[in-house]
Short mmCIF file of C-alpha atoms and ligand atoms in Angstrom, two decimals:
data_model
loop_
_atom_site.label_atom_id
_atom_site.label_comp_id
_atom_site.label_asym_id
_atom_site.label_seq_id
_atom_site.Cartn_x
_atom_site.Cartn_y
_atom_site.Cartn_z
CA UNK D 149 97.89 22.45 -99.65
CA UNK D 150 95.10 20.16 -100.45
CA UNK D 151 92.87 19.31 -103.66
CA UNK D 152 89.40 17.91 -103.35
CA UNK D 153 88.70 16.72 -107.30
CA UNK D 154 85.70 15.31 -108.18
CA UNK D 155 85.53 13.06 -110.85
CA UNK D 156 82.66 12.00 -113.24
CA UNK D 157 80.01 11.64 -110.00
CA UNK D 158 76.83 10.01 -111.27
CA UNK D 159 74.63 9.67 -107.41
CA UNK D 160 71.33 8.95 -107.30
CA UNK D 161 68.44 8.84 -104.39
CA UNK D 162 65.83 6.22 -104.14
CA UNK D 163 66.79 5.66 -107.91
CA UNK D 164 66.61 8.70 -108.99
CA UNK D 165 69.98 10.07 -110.39
CA UNK D 166 70.48 13.45 -109.24
CA UNK D 167 74.36 13.71 -109.88
CA UNK D 168 75.28 12.92 -113.74
CA UNK D 169 78.92 12.96 -114.72
CA UNK D 170 79.81 15.67 -112.36
CA UNK D 171 83.25 17.24 -112.51
CA UNK D 172 85.45 19.77 -110.57
CA UNK D 173 88.88 20.64 -108.60
CA UNK D 174 89.35 22.61 -105.84
CA UNK D 175 92.09 23.45 -104.49
CA UNK D 176 93.82 25.00 -101.27
CA UNK D 177 93.36 28.78 -101.18
CA UNK D 178 90.48 28.74 -104.31
CA UNK D 179 87.22 30.06 -103.78
CA UNK D 180 84.35 28.34 -106.09
CA UNK D 181 80.82 29.54 -106.22
CA UNK D 182 78.24 26.91 -107.60
CA UNK D 183 74.88 28.47 -108.66
CA UNK D 184 71.96 27.05 -109.96
CA UNK D 185 68.28 26.39 -110.60
CA UNK D 186 66.33 24.93 -107.12
CA UNK D 187 66.27 20.69 -107.35
CA UNK D 188 69.42 20.78 -109.75
CA UNK D 189 71.64 18.71 -107.15
CA UNK D 190 73.69 21.08 -105.23
CA UNK D 191 72.40 20.30 -101.90
CA UNK D 192 72.91 16.12 -102.73
CA UNK D 193 76.53 16.86 -104.08
CA UNK D 194 77.78 18.85 -100.65
CA UNK D 195 76.36 15.79 -99.12
CA UNK D 196 77.37 13.24 -100.96
CA UNK D 197 80.95 14.63 -101.14
CA UNK D 198 80.38 14.67 -97.25
CA UNK D 199 79.48 10.68 -97.31
CA UNK D 200 75.48 10.53 -96.30
CA UNK D 201 74.26 7.45 -96.77
CA UNK D 202 71.21 8.37 -98.27
CA UNK D 203 73.03 8.93 -101.91
CA UNK D 204 74.05 5.84 -104.09
CA UNK D 205 77.64 6.40 -105.96
CA UNK D 206 76.71 4.63 -109.21
CA UNK D 207 79.75 5.84 -110.96
CA UNK D 208 83.13 8.53 -110.46
CA UNK D 209 85.28 10.09 -107.36
CA UNK D 210 85.70 11.80 -104.45
CA UNK D 211 89.42 12.61 -104.45
CA UNK D 212 91.10 14.18 -101.75
CA UNK D 213 94.73 14.35 -102.44
CA UNK D 214 94.71 11.03 -104.14
CA UNK D 215 93.13 9.48 -101.97
CA UNK D 216 89.36 8.43 -102.81
CA UNK D 217 87.50 8.68 -100.45
CA UNK D 218 84.51 7.28 -102.17
CA UNK D 219 83.81 4.40 -99.36
CA UNK D 220 85.38 6.49 -96.51
CA UNK D 221 83.08 6.82 -93.42
CA UNK D 222 81.41 10.49 -93.27
CA UNK D 223 83.59 10.71 -89.94
CA UNK D 224 87.05 10.14 -90.74
CA UNK D 225 85.79 12.51 -93.81
CA UNK D 226 85.51 15.09 -91.32
CA UNK D 227 89.06 14.31 -89.81
CA UNK D 228 91.11 14.91 -92.86
CA UNK D 229 89.54 18.58 -92.98
CA UNK D 230 86.46 18.56 -94.92
CA UNK D 231 83.52 21.05 -93.48
CA UNK D 232 80.31 21.01 -94.63
CA UNK D 233 77.96 23.94 -93.04
CA UNK D 234 74.10 22.77 -94.30
CA UNK D 235 71.62 24.70 -95.86
CA UNK D 236 69.08 23.88 -93.19
CA UNK D 237 70.88 22.89 -89.85
CA UNK D 238 69.11 19.90 -87.77
CA UNK D 239 68.21 20.55 -84.30
CA UNK D 240 69.06 18.39 -82.30
CA UNK D 241 67.09 18.14 -78.60
CA UNK D 242 69.50 17.82 -75.19
CA UNK D 243 72.58 17.64 -77.07
CA UNK D 244 74.62 20.71 -76.08
CA UNK D 245 76.38 22.28 -78.21
CA UNK D 246 79.06 22.05 -76.06
CA UNK D 247 79.13 18.80 -75.53
CA UNK D 248 79.34 18.29 -79.12
CA UNK D 249 81.85 20.81 -80.41
CA UNK D 250 83.77 18.81 -76.85
CA UNK D 251 83.24 15.59 -78.45
CA UNK D 252 84.01 16.83 -82.08
CA UNK D 253 87.72 18.75 -81.30
CA UNK D 254 88.30 15.78 -79.09
CA UNK D 255 87.77 13.03 -81.73
CA UNK D 256 90.72 15.23 -83.99
CA UNK D 257 92.77 16.65 -81.68
CA UNK D 258 93.91 14.20 -78.76
CA UNK D 259 96.09 17.07 -77.51
CA UNK D 260 92.40 18.85 -76.62
CA UNK D 261 93.07 21.16 -73.86
CA UNK D 262 89.65 21.96 -72.21
CA UNK D 263 90.61 25.50 -70.77
CA UNK D 264 91.79 26.80 -74.96
CA UNK D 265 88.53 25.22 -75.98
CA UNK D 266 86.52 27.68 -73.62
CA UNK D 267 88.57 30.58 -74.32
CA UNK D 268 88.23 29.90 -78.18
CA UNK D 269 84.33 29.35 -77.90
CA UNK D 270 83.80 32.14 -75.91
CA UNK D 271 86.02 34.90 -78.36
CA UNK D 272 84.02 33.34 -81.94
CA UNK D 273 80.83 33.39 -80.33
CA UNK D 274 81.66 36.72 -79.67
CA UNK D 275 83.11 37.68 -82.73
CA UNK D 276 79.78 36.27 -84.88
CA UNK D 277 77.83 38.34 -82.32
CA UNK D 278 76.11 35.84 -80.76
CA UNK D 279 75.09 34.87 -77.37
CA UNK D 280 77.19 33.13 -75.08
CA UNK D 281 74.18 31.50 -73.65
CA UNK D 282 73.79 29.22 -76.48
CA UNK D 283 76.45 27.36 -75.71
CA UNK D 284 74.81 25.36 -73.12
CA UNK D 285 71.84 25.29 -74.95
CA UNK D 286 70.86 21.96 -77.60
CA UNK D 287 72.17 21.49 -80.73
CA UNK D 288 69.66 24.55 -82.98
CA UNK D 289 67.65 23.89 -80.24
CA UNK D 290 65.55 26.57 -80.43
CA UNK D 291 67.56 28.76 -82.82
CA UNK D 292 66.03 30.97 -85.72
CA UNK D 293 67.52 30.19 -89.12
CA UNK D 294 69.97 33.18 -89.25
CA UNK D 295 71.01 31.47 -85.44
CA UNK D 296 71.32 28.06 -86.98
CA UNK D 297 73.73 29.54 -90.09
CA UNK D 298 76.14 31.35 -87.50
CA UNK D 299 76.22 27.96 -85.72
CA UNK D 300 77.72 26.76 -89.19
CA UNK D 301 80.02 29.00 -88.67
CA UNK D 302 80.93 28.98 -85.16
CA UNK D 303 81.46 25.05 -85.69
CA UNK D 304 83.90 25.59 -88.62
CA UNK D 305 86.09 27.83 -86.65
CA UNK D 306 86.45 25.39 -83.93
CA UNK D 307 86.98 23.18 -85.95
CA UNK D 308 89.43 24.38 -88.26
CA UNK D 309 88.69 22.55 -91.82
CA UNK D 310 90.78 22.97 -94.65
CA UNK D 311 88.46 22.35 -97.24
CA UNK D 312 84.67 24.24 -97.12
CA UNK D 313 81.89 23.88 -98.66
CA UNK D 314 79.06 26.46 -97.43
CA UNK D 315 76.03 25.64 -98.83
CA UNK D 316 73.66 28.87 -99.72
CA UNK D 317 74.77 30.12 -95.70
CA UNK D 318 73.51 33.45 -96.85
CA UNK D 319 70.21 32.23 -97.13
CA UNK D 320 67.80 33.52 -93.96
CA UNK D 321 70.29 35.85 -92.58
CA UNK D 322 69.13 39.49 -92.62
CA UNK D 323 71.49 42.50 -93.95
CA UNK D 324 74.30 42.81 -90.63
CA UNK D 325 73.99 39.07 -89.84
CA UNK D 326 74.56 38.61 -93.37
CA UNK D 327 78.27 40.71 -93.59
CA UNK D 328 79.29 38.94 -89.95
CA UNK D 329 79.11 35.99 -91.59
CA UNK D 330 80.54 36.94 -94.99
CA UNK D 331 83.54 38.75 -93.20
CA UNK D 332 84.44 35.39 -90.83
CA UNK D 333 84.54 33.63 -94.01
CA UNK D 334 86.66 36.20 -95.42
CA UNK D 335 88.99 36.31 -92.12
CA UNK D 336 88.87 32.90 -92.02
CA UNK D 337 90.15 32.54 -95.75
CA UNK D 338 93.29 34.54 -95.17
CA UNK D 339 93.95 33.31 -91.95
CA UNK D 340 94.31 29.61 -92.91
CA UNK D 341 93.97 29.40 -96.93
CA UNK D 342 91.39 26.64 -96.69
CA UNK D 343 89.73 25.68 -100.32
CA UNK D 344 85.87 26.70 -100.62
CA UNK D 345 82.98 25.95 -102.28
CA UNK D 346 79.90 28.29 -101.74
CA UNK D 347 76.79 27.33 -103.23
CA UNK D 348 74.67 30.03 -103.42
CA UNK D 349 71.79 31.85 -105.17
CA UNK D 350 72.41 35.26 -104.59
CA UNK D 351 75.77 37.68 -105.41
CA UNK D 352 75.39 39.51 -102.00
CA UNK D 353 77.05 37.01 -100.81
CA UNK D 354 79.68 37.26 -103.05
CA UNK D 355 80.52 41.28 -102.55
CA UNK D 356 81.48 39.74 -99.61
CA UNK D 357 83.73 36.47 -100.09
CA UNK D 358 85.05 37.01 -103.80
CA UNK D 359 85.15 33.91 -105.56
CA UNK D 360 87.45 32.78 -108.11
CA UNK D 361 85.11 30.34 -110.18
CA UNK D 362 81.55 30.53 -110.91
CA UNK D 363 79.92 27.62 -112.01
CA UNK D 364 76.74 26.98 -113.11
CA UNK D 365 75.34 23.60 -112.22
CA UNK D 366 71.97 22.88 -114.45
CA UNK D 367 70.37 19.25 -114.22
CA UNK D 368 73.25 17.33 -112.31
CA UNK D 369 76.47 18.51 -113.46
CA UNK D 370 78.17 21.56 -114.37
CA UNK D 371 77.31 23.45 -117.53
CA UNK D 372 79.33 26.75 -117.31
CA UNK D 373 82.35 27.74 -115.54
CA UNK D 374 83.31 31.44 -115.44
CA UNK D 375 84.16 34.41 -112.86
CA UNK D 376 82.42 37.14 -111.20
CA UNK D 377 81.36 38.38 -114.36
CA UNK D 378 78.97 35.00 -114.92
CA UNK D 379 77.16 35.75 -111.91
CA UNK D 380 76.11 39.27 -113.54
CA UNK D 381 74.67 37.38 -116.44
CA UNK D 382 72.61 35.46 -114.29
CA UNK D 383 71.33 38.27 -111.90
CA UNK D 384 70.26 39.51 -116.00
CA UNK D 385 69.17 36.70 -117.43
CA UNK D 386 68.18 33.52 -115.09
CA UNK D 387 68.89 30.57 -116.27
CA UNK D 388 68.27 30.55 -119.61
CA UNK D 389 70.25 28.24 -121.92
CA UNK D 390 70.22 30.36 -124.88
CA UNK D 391 71.19 33.48 -123.35
CA UNK D 392 73.54 32.19 -120.94
CA UNK D 393 74.45 30.34 -123.98
CA UNK D 394 74.18 26.63 -121.95
CA UNK D 395 72.21 24.77 -124.41
CA UNK D 396 73.40 20.73 -124.06
CA UNK D 397 72.84 18.97 -127.07
CA UNK D 398 71.31 15.79 -125.97
CA UNK D 399 73.66 12.54 -126.63
CA UNK D 400 71.84 9.01 -127.60
CA UNK O 47 67.12 20.97 -51.30
CA UNK O 48 64.74 18.14 -49.51
CA UNK O 49 66.01 15.00 -49.74
CA UNK O 50 65.16 11.28 -48.70
CA UNK O 51 67.21 8.66 -49.12
CA UNK O 52 65.34 5.45 -49.10
CA UNK O 53 67.39 1.80 -48.77
CA UNK O 54 64.92 -0.98 -50.20
CA UNK O 55 61.44 0.13 -48.01
CA UNK O 56 62.91 1.93 -45.32
CA UNK O 57 63.78 5.39 -45.19
CA UNK O 58 67.73 5.99 -44.47
CA UNK O 59 68.46 9.52 -44.36
CA UNK O 60 66.04 12.56 -44.70
CA UNK O 61 66.43 15.84 -44.76
CA UNK O 62 62.89 18.00 -45.35
CA UNK O 63 62.16 21.30 -44.40
CA UNK O 64 58.03 22.64 -43.57
CA UNK O 65 57.00 22.99 -46.90
CA UNK O 66 56.84 18.39 -46.82
CA UNK O 67 54.72 16.55 -44.01
CA UNK O 68 55.14 12.67 -44.21
CA UNK O 69 54.53 9.28 -43.26
CA UNK O 70 55.40 5.92 -43.16
CA UNK O 71 54.17 2.71 -42.05
CA UNK O 72 53.23 -0.87 -43.11
CA UNK O 73 50.76 -1.84 -44.08
CA UNK O 74 49.97 -5.74 -41.81
CA UNK O 75 47.64 -7.03 -44.12
CA UNK O 76 49.67 -6.53 -47.48
CA UNK O 77 53.26 -6.26 -45.78
CA UNK O 78 53.67 -3.67 -48.49
CA UNK O 79 55.39 -0.27 -47.01
CA UNK O 80 53.37 2.83 -47.82
CA UNK O 81 55.05 6.49 -47.74
CA UNK O 82 52.93 9.03 -47.61
CA UNK O 83 54.31 12.76 -48.50
CA UNK O 84 52.27 16.19 -48.52
CA UNK O 85 53.47 18.87 -49.71
CA UNK O 86 52.01 22.57 -48.57
CA UNK O 87 54.46 24.99 -49.56
CA UNK O 88 55.97 25.56 -53.26
CA UNK O 89 59.37 23.29 -53.32
CA UNK O 90 61.87 21.17 -54.75
CA UNK O 91 61.92 17.24 -53.78
CA UNK O 92 64.69 14.43 -54.60
CA UNK O 93 63.57 11.28 -53.84
CA UNK O 94 66.34 8.77 -54.10
CA UNK O 95 65.10 5.01 -54.59
CA UNK O 96 68.11 2.23 -54.07
CA UNK O 97 66.21 -0.81 -54.38
CA UNK O 98 69.15 -3.33 -53.02
CA UNK O 99 66.69 -6.20 -52.65
CA UNK O 100 63.32 -7.21 -54.14
CA UNK O 101 61.25 -4.54 -52.82
CA UNK O 102 57.79 -3.30 -53.55
CA UNK O 103 56.69 0.01 -52.13
CA UNK O 104 53.87 2.55 -52.44
CA UNK O 105 54.19 6.40 -52.31
CA UNK O 106 51.44 8.57 -52.26
CA UNK O 107 52.23 12.20 -53.43
CA UNK O 108 49.41 14.73 -52.03
CA UNK O 109 50.21 18.37 -53.67
CA UNK O 110 48.31 21.28 -52.23
CA UNK O 111 46.07 23.69 -53.07
CA UNK O 112 48.55 26.75 -55.46
CA UNK O 113 51.97 24.36 -54.34
CA UNK O 114 54.45 24.01 -56.72
CA UNK O 115 56.53 20.84 -56.77
CA UNK O 116 59.65 19.95 -58.46
CA UNK O 117 60.36 16.62 -57.50
CA UNK O 118 63.29 14.42 -58.82
CA UNK O 119 63.26 11.03 -58.45
CA UNK O 120 66.65 8.42 -58.75
CA UNK O 121 65.87 4.81 -58.94
CA UNK O 122 68.66 2.76 -58.63
CA UNK O 123 69.05 -1.06 -57.89
CA UNK O 124 68.02 -4.42 -58.57
CA UNK O 125 64.16 -5.73 -58.67
CA UNK O 126 61.13 -3.27 -57.53
CA UNK O 127 57.52 -3.32 -57.85
CA UNK O 128 56.43 0.58 -57.41
CA UNK O 129 53.10 2.07 -57.04
CA UNK O 130 52.91 5.58 -56.93
CA UNK O 131 50.10 7.67 -56.71
CA UNK O 132 49.75 11.83 -56.85
CA UNK O 133 47.30 13.80 -56.14
CA UNK O 134 46.98 17.11 -56.87
CA UNK O 135 45.20 19.88 -55.69
CA UNK O 136 43.39 23.29 -57.27
CA UNK O 137 45.81 24.69 -58.70
CA UNK O 138 48.90 22.97 -58.24
CA UNK O 139 51.80 21.59 -60.69
CA UNK O 140 54.35 19.29 -60.40
CA UNK O 141 57.43 19.19 -62.43
CA UNK O 142 58.46 14.90 -62.10
CA UNK O 143 61.73 14.23 -63.38
CA UNK O 144 62.85 10.68 -63.08
CA UNK O 145 65.52 8.73 -63.98
CA UNK O 146 66.06 5.43 -63.32
CA UNK O 147 68.97 3.01 -63.66
CA UNK O 148 67.54 -0.13 -62.29
CA UNK O 149 68.26 -4.13 -63.35
CA UNK O 150 64.11 -4.92 -63.31
CA UNK O 151 61.09 -3.20 -62.36
CA UNK O 152 57.49 -2.68 -62.83
CA UNK O 153 56.53 0.36 -62.02
CA UNK O 154 52.44 1.32 -62.25
CA UNK O 155 51.97 5.36 -62.01
CA UNK O 156 48.71 7.26 -61.40
CA UNK O 157 48.53 10.91 -61.54
CA UNK O 158 44.70 11.93 -60.07
CA UNK O 159 44.26 15.60 -61.31
CA UNK O 160 41.62 15.99 -58.68
CA UNK O 161 40.92 19.47 -58.90
CA UNK O 162 40.84 22.87 -61.80
CA UNK O 163 43.77 23.84 -62.87
CA UNK O 164 46.41 21.42 -61.74
CA UNK O 165 48.74 20.00 -63.61
CA UNK O 166 51.36 17.71 -64.44
CA UNK O 167 54.39 17.79 -66.56
CA UNK O 168 56.19 13.65 -65.71
CA UNK O 169 59.51 12.91 -67.53
CA UNK O 170 60.67 9.72 -67.21
CA UNK O 171 63.94 8.39 -68.53
CA UNK O 172 65.00 4.74 -68.39
CA UNK O 173 68.12 2.54 -69.00
CA UNK O 174 66.19 -0.91 -69.91
CA UNK O 175 68.89 -4.26 -69.59
CA UNK O 176 66.62 -6.91 -68.38
CA UNK O 177 62.45 -6.36 -68.24
CA UNK O 178 60.75 -2.96 -67.52
CA UNK O 179 56.98 -2.32 -67.76
CA UNK O 180 55.70 1.09 -66.82
CA UNK O 181 51.61 1.47 -66.34
CA UNK O 182 51.13 5.34 -66.05
CA UNK O 183 47.59 6.21 -66.15
CA UNK O 184 46.58 10.18 -65.84
CA UNK O 185 43.06 10.68 -64.31
CA UNK O 186 41.18 14.31 -65.39
CA UNK O 187 38.72 14.63 -62.98
CA UNK O 188 38.55 17.92 -62.90
CA UNK O 189 38.00 20.93 -65.72
CA UNK O 190 41.35 23.08 -67.04
CA UNK O 191 43.35 20.36 -65.86
CA UNK O 192 46.38 19.31 -67.91
CA UNK O 193 48.58 16.32 -68.21
CA UNK O 194 52.05 16.29 -70.18
CA UNK O 195 53.49 12.59 -69.74
CA UNK O 196 57.10 11.96 -71.67
CA UNK O 197 58.05 8.47 -70.99
CA UNK O 198 61.73 7.83 -73.03
CA UNK O 199 63.87 5.06 -72.55
CA UNK O 200 66.74 3.21 -74.35
CA UNK O 201 66.48 -0.30 -74.18
CA UNK O 202 69.85 -2.43 -74.54
CA UNK O 203 71.43 -6.06 -73.81
CA UNK O 204 68.32 -8.46 -72.54
CA UNK O 205 65.79 -5.33 -72.38
CA UNK O 206 62.52 -5.54 -72.94
CA UNK O 207 60.55 -2.47 -72.45
CA UNK O 208 57.39 -1.65 -72.13
CA UNK O 209 54.96 1.43 -71.93
CA UNK O 210 51.47 1.11 -70.95
CA UNK O 211 50.32 4.78 -70.79
CA UNK O 212 46.71 5.47 -70.45
CA UNK O 213 44.81 9.22 -69.74
CA UNK O 214 40.94 9.14 -69.38
CA UNK O 215 38.85 12.63 -69.35
CA UNK O 216 35.23 11.60 -68.53
CA UNK O 217 32.47 13.60 -70.14
CA UNK O 218 31.88 16.95 -68.92
CA UNK O 219 35.15 17.64 -67.28
CA UNK O 220 36.43 20.41 -69.71
CA UNK O 221 39.01 22.61 -71.56
CA UNK O 222 41.78 19.64 -70.34
CA UNK O 223 44.76 19.39 -72.03
CA UNK O 224 46.25 15.87 -72.21
CA UNK O 225 49.51 15.00 -73.65
CA UNK O 226 51.65 11.85 -74.12
CA UNK O 227 55.28 11.64 -76.28
CA UNK O 228 55.84 7.72 -75.58
CA UNK O 229 59.36 7.04 -77.49
CA UNK O 230 61.78 4.21 -77.07
CA UNK O 231 65.28 4.07 -78.45
CA UNK O 232 66.04 -0.13 -79.29
CA UNK O 233 69.44 -0.74 -79.54
CA UNK O 234 68.71 -4.79 -79.13
CA UNK O 235 66.51 -6.85 -81.52
CA UNK O 236 64.12 -7.63 -78.22
CA UNK O 237 60.58 -6.20 -78.82
CA UNK O 238 59.38 -3.66 -76.63
CA UNK O 239 56.38 -2.45 -76.63
CA UNK O 240 54.16 1.14 -76.63
CA UNK O 241 50.65 1.40 -75.75
CA UNK O 242 49.07 5.26 -75.89
CA UNK O 243 46.18 5.11 -74.95
CA UNK O 244 43.45 8.15 -75.00
CA UNK O 245 40.20 7.48 -73.12
CA UNK O 246 38.17 10.66 -73.73
CA UNK O 247 34.74 10.77 -73.64
CA UNK O 248 34.32 15.21 -73.99
CA UNK O 249 34.69 17.13 -76.66
CA UNK O 250 35.79 19.84 -75.47
CA UNK O 251 39.26 18.69 -75.44
CA UNK O 252 42.69 19.41 -76.47
CA UNK O 253 44.68 15.63 -76.58
CA UNK O 254 47.57 14.31 -78.60
CA UNK O 255 49.67 11.45 -78.37
CA UNK O 256 52.64 9.98 -80.31
CA UNK O 257 54.81 6.74 -79.71
CA UNK O 258 58.40 6.21 -81.94
CA UNK O 259 60.33 3.46 -81.18
CA UNK O 260 62.75 2.92 -82.84
CA UNK O 261 66.85 3.47 -83.17
CA UNK O 262 68.07 6.95 -83.93
CA UNK O 263 67.65 8.85 -86.88
CA UNK O 264 69.98 8.98 -89.61
CA UNK O 265 70.13 12.50 -90.16
CA UNK O 266 71.12 13.30 -86.54
CA UNK O 267 74.14 11.11 -86.36
CA UNK O 268 75.41 11.94 -90.33
CA UNK O 269 75.00 15.88 -88.78
CA UNK O 270 77.23 14.41 -85.80
CA UNK O 271 79.22 12.77 -87.92
CA UNK O 272 80.01 15.17 -90.54
CA UNK O 273 81.94 17.08 -87.55
CA UNK O 274 84.39 14.38 -87.23
CA UNK O 275 82.95 12.02 -84.60
CA UNK O 276 82.92 8.67 -84.93
CA UNK O 277 79.28 6.17 -85.06
CA UNK O 278 80.23 5.22 -80.93
CA UNK O 279 80.52 8.71 -79.87
CA UNK O 280 77.71 10.13 -81.91
CA UNK O 281 75.36 7.51 -80.55
CA UNK O 282 76.52 8.36 -77.10
CA UNK O 283 75.97 11.83 -77.21
CA UNK O 284 72.84 11.36 -78.40
CA UNK O 285 71.84 8.92 -75.59
CA UNK O 286 72.88 11.55 -73.27
CA UNK O 287 70.82 13.78 -75.23
CA UNK O 288 67.73 11.94 -75.08
CA UNK O 289 67.99 10.65 -71.88
CA UNK O 290 68.87 14.21 -70.12
CA UNK O 291 66.63 16.74 -72.14
CA UNK O 292 63.59 18.07 -70.58
CA UNK O 293 64.79 17.01 -66.51
CA UNK O 294 64.77 19.69 -65.04
CA UNK O 295 67.40 18.92 -62.65
CA UNK O 296 70.56 20.66 -61.51
CA UNK O 297 73.87 20.45 -64.28
CA UNK O 298 75.71 18.26 -62.18
CA UNK O 299 73.03 16.20 -61.38
CA UNK O 300 72.65 15.84 -65.47
CA UNK O 301 76.61 15.17 -65.54
CA UNK O 302 76.09 12.04 -62.85
CA UNK O 303 73.52 10.84 -65.73
CA UNK O 304 76.24 11.31 -68.47
CA UNK O 305 78.63 9.28 -66.43
CA UNK O 306 76.73 6.55 -65.61
CA UNK O 307 75.72 6.19 -70.00
CA UNK O 308 79.64 6.54 -70.38
CA UNK O 309 79.61 3.47 -68.23
CA UNK O 310 76.94 1.42 -70.39
CA UNK O 311 79.08 2.74 -73.87
CA UNK O 312 82.27 2.27 -72.35
N1 ATP M 265 66.89 12.24 -98.90
C1 ATP M 265 66.06 12.62 -100.46
N2 ATP M 265 65.41 11.54 -101.12
C2 ATP M 265 64.49 12.48 -101.95
N3 ATP M 265 64.86 12.85 -102.99
C3 ATP M 265 65.96 13.63 -102.45
C4 ATP M 265 66.80 13.56 -101.62
N4 ATP M 265 67.82 14.49 -101.45
C5 ATP M 265 67.35 15.30 -102.74
N5 ATP M 265 66.13 14.92 -103.26
C6 ATP M 265 65.73 15.17 -104.82
O1 ATP M 265 67.11 15.26 -105.34
C7 ATP M 265 66.71 16.87 -106.68
C8 ATP M 265 68.11 17.16 -105.85
O2 ATP M 265 67.47 18.14 -104.72
P1 ATP M 265 68.75 19.18 -103.81
O3 ATP M 265 68.33 19.48 -102.58
O4 ATP M 265 70.52 18.61 -104.31
O5 ATP M 265 68.77 20.48 -104.49
P2 ATP M 265 69.30 21.96 -104.63
O6 ATP M 265 70.16 22.08 -106.24
O7 ATP M 265 70.19 22.00 -103.52
O8 ATP M 265 68.37 22.87 -104.62
P3 ATP M 265 68.04 24.15 -103.65
O9 ATP M 265 68.45 25.48 -104.78
O10 ATP M 265 66.58 24.48 -103.69
O11 ATP M 265 68.75 24.24 -102.36
C9 ATP M 265 65.50 17.69 -105.45
O12 ATP M 265 65.13 17.08 -106.37
C10 ATP M 265 65.30 16.77 -104.19
O13 ATP M 265 63.89 16.62 -103.72
MG1 MG M 266 69.94 23.23 -101.87
#
């Protein structure tokens, strides 16, 4: 049982405050969805949680099982079980997926066994309907948008995290790939009961991955929390404050 | 696979089929050994240079009409002054993959694209730990010729690495493509230099060059670290990627290069 708790988090990039007093608590076995307009700080939140040095924490805390992560290096956060599936997964020329994942798994588990690794990566690649050749190609090198997203899910399966953030894992996927990704995230969820934080713009992903909580994020923090019904309101009204009842009274 | 192994300026082992003619002689005036290779048919060739003592050597590579050569050069040892000249005939193509792991080197490479439709892709990788200077000059002497020159180096310890890379396209030599992609990952405070030059005297040409000196991209490091890999291991992975990418060599040769990198970054 793990808990990721964000307390009054305020973070900035290049002197511009993006996250403003952000709060959330996510426990193992819970699925949370965050929705919100472009540029509101959703990806920023996910990268700050992973410890990107591009962002500065002005105040507040990131807690994992009551341990403060604010100053913990990124790799150590990952080894605690945190995983971020990126909105825009990078291409890294020349570093093969297989070298990369082997190194990552060895970092996490000293009893790493090559045979088990090969068996698992092959079966997961098949399960995600990916091409086995990709294992030997550079990380996301020449991958299409959809293939990159599947590669994130492959990495999730290999690393077996307990706390998962998926930043727009649905964008760039065709209908069949969306189903495969959705079903595989759900399969992983059923088998491992991780905490999941989904960032998405669309209802269709939530048809596969059913959230317990839906949050609306605007202007750097959560303005409303509800259940799946809230998604319907958003689909209907967009992020209109009046209609959603999220008008915030400015403090002085 | 055709293979030549040299120790200093002597051939100590040679295994060549009929697609390669060779000759080695020492020029009495200058006392420099000169190795000449003529490639007469499509083939792969590995040249393995081991410079145990200070060595000066000249290599000439002539690639005949319609011939494709895939060349793999490995340079090891202490110190060398090398001059390599390529002469590419009509419609020939060369892909050079080169890995240098030598203490000090001055290397002067001249690529002559002498006849129409000749093309070369030249990928140099080096680990520089003392002083290394590379001059790479590409002459587009005929129309429709293509050059793609990619010198890559990682600079460490007392390293000072310098790339002088020049491409020439004279007037009336048309429809050429001259590309350069120079990159140095400098992991020291020492100065590294790239001088990329395009000397182009003709409008009907595609030319581009880039030069980068710096460390690894922080987003790439973040991506690797976010999968649980520490900074040192992540850097090592990026070095391995940087120094093997684009090389057209056997997987086992790539593994050998990665093992050498492991030795440096224990
Ligand atoms: N590294 C950075 N440098 C400069 N500005 C940044 C950086 N990262 C984020 N920003 C800015 O912070 C704001 C929030 O960006 P973020 O990517 O978090 O939005 P988002 O909610 O994920 O949007 P989307 O729905 O479009 O993905 C934007 O205005 C963006 O331009
Ligand atoms: Mg985003």
